XYZ file of C-alpha atoms in Angstrom:
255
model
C -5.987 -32.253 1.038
C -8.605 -34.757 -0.507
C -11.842 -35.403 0.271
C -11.194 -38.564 1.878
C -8.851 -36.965 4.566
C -11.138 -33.667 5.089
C -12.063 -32.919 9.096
C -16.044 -33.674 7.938
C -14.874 -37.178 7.069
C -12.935 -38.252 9.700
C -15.183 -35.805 12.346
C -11.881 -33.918 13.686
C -11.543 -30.799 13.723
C -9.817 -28.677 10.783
C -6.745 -27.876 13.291
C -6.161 -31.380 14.852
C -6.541 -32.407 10.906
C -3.410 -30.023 9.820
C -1.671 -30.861 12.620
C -1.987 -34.501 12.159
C -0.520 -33.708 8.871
C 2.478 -31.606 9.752
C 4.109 -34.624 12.018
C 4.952 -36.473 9.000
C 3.591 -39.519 10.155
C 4.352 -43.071 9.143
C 0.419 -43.225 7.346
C -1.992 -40.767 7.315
C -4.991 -42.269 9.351
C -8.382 -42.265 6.743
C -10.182 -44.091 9.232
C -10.095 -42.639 12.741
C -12.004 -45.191 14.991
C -9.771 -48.494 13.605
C -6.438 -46.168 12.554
C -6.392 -45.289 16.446
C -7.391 -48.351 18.618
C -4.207 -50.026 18.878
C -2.035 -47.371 20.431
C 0.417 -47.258 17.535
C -0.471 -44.100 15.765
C -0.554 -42.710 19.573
C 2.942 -44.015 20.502
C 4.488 -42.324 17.030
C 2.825 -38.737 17.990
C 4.225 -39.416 21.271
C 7.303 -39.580 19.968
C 7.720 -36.870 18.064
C 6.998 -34.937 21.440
C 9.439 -37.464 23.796
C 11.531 -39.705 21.677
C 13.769 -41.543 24.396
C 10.494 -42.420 26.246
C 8.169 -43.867 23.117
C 10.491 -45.702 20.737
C 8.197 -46.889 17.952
C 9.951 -49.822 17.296
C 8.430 -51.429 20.545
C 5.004 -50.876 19.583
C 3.212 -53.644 17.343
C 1.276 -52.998 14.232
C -1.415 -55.778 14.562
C -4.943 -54.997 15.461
C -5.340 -57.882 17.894
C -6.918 -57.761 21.607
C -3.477 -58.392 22.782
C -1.247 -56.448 20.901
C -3.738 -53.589 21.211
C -4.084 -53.940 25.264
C 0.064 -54.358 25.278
C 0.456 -51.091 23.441
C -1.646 -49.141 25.172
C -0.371 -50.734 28.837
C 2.868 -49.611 27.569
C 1.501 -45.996 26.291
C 0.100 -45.350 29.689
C 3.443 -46.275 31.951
C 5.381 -43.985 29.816
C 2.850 -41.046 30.069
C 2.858 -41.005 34.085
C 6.956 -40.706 34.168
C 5.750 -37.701 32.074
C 3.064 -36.949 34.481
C 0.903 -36.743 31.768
C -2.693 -38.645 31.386
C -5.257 -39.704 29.360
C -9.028 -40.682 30.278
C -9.441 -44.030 30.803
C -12.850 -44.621 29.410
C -11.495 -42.558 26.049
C -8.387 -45.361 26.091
C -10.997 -48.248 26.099
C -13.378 -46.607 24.058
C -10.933 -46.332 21.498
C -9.606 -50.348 21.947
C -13.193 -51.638 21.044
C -13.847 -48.710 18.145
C -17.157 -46.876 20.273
C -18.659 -44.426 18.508
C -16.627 -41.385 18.968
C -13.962 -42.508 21.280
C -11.113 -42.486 19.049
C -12.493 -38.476 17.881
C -12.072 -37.343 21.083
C -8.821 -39.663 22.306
C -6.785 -37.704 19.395
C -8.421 -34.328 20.590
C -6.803 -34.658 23.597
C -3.487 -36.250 22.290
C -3.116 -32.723 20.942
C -4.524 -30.769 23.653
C -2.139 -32.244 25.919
C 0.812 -32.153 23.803
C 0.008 -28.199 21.981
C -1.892 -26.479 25.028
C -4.405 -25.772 22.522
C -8.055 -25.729 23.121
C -10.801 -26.909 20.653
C -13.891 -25.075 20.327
C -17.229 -27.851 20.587
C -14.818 -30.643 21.999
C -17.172 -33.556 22.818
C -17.141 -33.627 26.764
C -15.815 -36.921 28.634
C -19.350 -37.682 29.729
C -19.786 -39.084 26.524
C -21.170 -42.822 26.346
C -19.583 -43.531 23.594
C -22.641 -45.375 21.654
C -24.165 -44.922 18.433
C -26.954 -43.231 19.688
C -26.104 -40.157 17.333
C -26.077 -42.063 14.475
C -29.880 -43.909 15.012
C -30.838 -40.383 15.730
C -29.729 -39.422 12.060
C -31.931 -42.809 10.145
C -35.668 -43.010 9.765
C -37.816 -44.070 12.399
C -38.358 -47.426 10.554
C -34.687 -48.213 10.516
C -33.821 -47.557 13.935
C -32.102 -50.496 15.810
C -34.485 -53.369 18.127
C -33.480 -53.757 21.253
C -31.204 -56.802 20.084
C -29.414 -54.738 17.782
C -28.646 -51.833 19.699
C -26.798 -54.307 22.240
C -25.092 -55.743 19.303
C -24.171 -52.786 17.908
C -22.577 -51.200 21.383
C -21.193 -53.917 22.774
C -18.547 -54.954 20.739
C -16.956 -58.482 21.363
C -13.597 -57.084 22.344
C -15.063 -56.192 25.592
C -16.466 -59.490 26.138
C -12.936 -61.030 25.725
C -10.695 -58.163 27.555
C -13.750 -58.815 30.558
C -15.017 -62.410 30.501
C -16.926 -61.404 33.688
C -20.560 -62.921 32.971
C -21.991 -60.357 35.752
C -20.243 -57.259 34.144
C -21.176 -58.126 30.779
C -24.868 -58.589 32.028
C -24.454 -55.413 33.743
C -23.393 -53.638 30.221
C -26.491 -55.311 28.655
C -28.429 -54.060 30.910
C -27.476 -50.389 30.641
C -27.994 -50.294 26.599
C -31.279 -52.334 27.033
C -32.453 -49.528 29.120
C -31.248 -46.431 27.162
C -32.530 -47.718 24.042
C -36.240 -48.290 26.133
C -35.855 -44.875 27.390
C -35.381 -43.644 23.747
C -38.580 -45.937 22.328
C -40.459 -44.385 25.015
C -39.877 -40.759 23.903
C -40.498 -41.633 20.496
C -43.743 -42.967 21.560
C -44.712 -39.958 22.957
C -43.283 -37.656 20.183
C -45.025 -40.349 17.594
C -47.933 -41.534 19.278
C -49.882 -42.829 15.649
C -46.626 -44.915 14.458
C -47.198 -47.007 17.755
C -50.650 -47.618 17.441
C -50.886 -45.929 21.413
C -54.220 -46.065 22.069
C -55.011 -43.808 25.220
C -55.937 -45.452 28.467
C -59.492 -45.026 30.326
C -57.795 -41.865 32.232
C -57.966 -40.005 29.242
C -60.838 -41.256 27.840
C -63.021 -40.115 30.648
C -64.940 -37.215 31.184
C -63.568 -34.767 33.626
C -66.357 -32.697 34.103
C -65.822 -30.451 37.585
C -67.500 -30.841 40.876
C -70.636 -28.551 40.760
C -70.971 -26.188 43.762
C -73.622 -24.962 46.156
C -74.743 -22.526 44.257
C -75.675 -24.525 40.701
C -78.054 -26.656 42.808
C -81.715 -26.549 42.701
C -84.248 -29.237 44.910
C -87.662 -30.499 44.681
C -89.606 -32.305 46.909
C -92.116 -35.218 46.535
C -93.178 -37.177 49.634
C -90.673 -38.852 51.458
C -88.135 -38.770 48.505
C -85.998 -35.660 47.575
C -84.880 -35.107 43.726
C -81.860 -32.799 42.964
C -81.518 -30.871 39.703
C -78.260 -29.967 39.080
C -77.304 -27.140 36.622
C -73.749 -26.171 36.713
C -73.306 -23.179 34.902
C -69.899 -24.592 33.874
C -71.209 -27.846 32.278
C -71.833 -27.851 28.476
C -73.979 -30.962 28.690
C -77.390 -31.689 29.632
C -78.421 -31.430 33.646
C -77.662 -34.286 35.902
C -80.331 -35.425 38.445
C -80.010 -38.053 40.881
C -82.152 -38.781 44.386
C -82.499 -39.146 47.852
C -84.403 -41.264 49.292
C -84.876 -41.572 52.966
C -85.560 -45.342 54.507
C -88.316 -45.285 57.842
C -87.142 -48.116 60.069
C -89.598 -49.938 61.865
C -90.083 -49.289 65.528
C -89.201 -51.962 67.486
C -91.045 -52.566 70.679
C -90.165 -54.400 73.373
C -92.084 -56.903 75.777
C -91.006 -56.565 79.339
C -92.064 -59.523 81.610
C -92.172 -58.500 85.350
């Protein structure tokens, strides 16, 4: 097996890889993610499992929206009269080329067709962006917030859903994750940012002295308090009281 077509290159793992190899397939696929998302390569393993109900001859080759969304319409009508089923998210993940969608579409292609499990199979929660990969560059090279939309929403979906609110919505939900990820690298990386810290943190929290580190001194009609906490570090704090006489007020009273 060569490089090229080793499980660390295509990220599947080393028994999906030999099996992929022992159906004698019409090309081997070198590049998961585009080899996958048209359903073709899908509808061949298929039939090497149930050849009156995926005849590969009725499958196109092209990589278009259509021909991709046709094949895979066609994939899925023939798996329910086998009562089988694949995710849906992994199907669409796969038509647009998301991150790791066509990995774990083939994973369980030969889950469901072997009854064999995989050890460290990536879980259908996945989001399918390339999160991972930013992860993996330098801090510096990371995507903006323009890019990472870019980058995860890929203009298949636009055309397969021409819905202006749903592609807002799907905007929406990448802007966010990538400001939730800026935000924790602001906090991991405070000096890269420039943070400066607010007056909260700048400000002395020195605790509330109690009754006990309180001495008093009198002087007339004004009282001065000397405080000396034991707990303070700093010098003693003094403030006053001073106590106001009002004026009597007397009254006239005319009979």
């Amino acid at each position: 097996m060569s490089s090229a077509q080793s499980p660390k290159k295509t990220g599947l793992p080393r028994e999906v890889v030999k099996w992929l190899q022992s159906l004698d397939l019409s090309f081997y696929p070198k590049n998961v993610c585009r080899d996958f998302s048209n359903g073709y390569l899908v509808a061949e393993i298929l039939s090497r499992y149930y050849p009156p109900y995926f005849p590969v001859r009725s499958y196109e080759k092209g990589t278009s929206l259509s021909a991709k969304q046709m094949n895979w319409s066609q994939i899925e009508r023939s798996l329910q009269k086998q009562h089988l089923h694949l995710m849906k998210e992994v199907i669409d993940g796969s038509i647009h080329c998301k991150p790791g969608a066509a990995e774990l579409l083939v994973q369980e292609v030969y889950t469901m067709l072997t009854n064999q499990s995989i050890r460290h199979v990536q879980g259908p929660e996945s989001d399918f962006t390339d999160q991972e990969y930013q992860e993996l560059l330098p801090t510096l090279a990371r995507s903006t917030a323009s890019r990472a939309i870019k980058n995860n929403l890929r203009m298949t979906e636009i055309m397969a859903e021409p819905d202006i609110s749903t592609i807002q919505k799907k905007a929406r939900v990448i802007l966010h994750r990538h400001l939730e990820h800026k935000a924790a690298e602001r906090v991991l990386n405070p000096g890269r940012f420039e943070v400066k810290p607010n007056l909260g943190r700048l400000a002395a929290k020195n605790p509330v002295p109690s009754s006990s580190d309180e001495c008093f001194a009198s002087s007339g009609d004004t009282t001065s308090k000397l405080c000396y906490p034991s707990t303070w570090s700093g010098a003693a704090v003094s403030f006053k009281e001073i106590k106001v006489h009002q004026p009597v007020r007397r009254y006239l009273l005319n009979y």
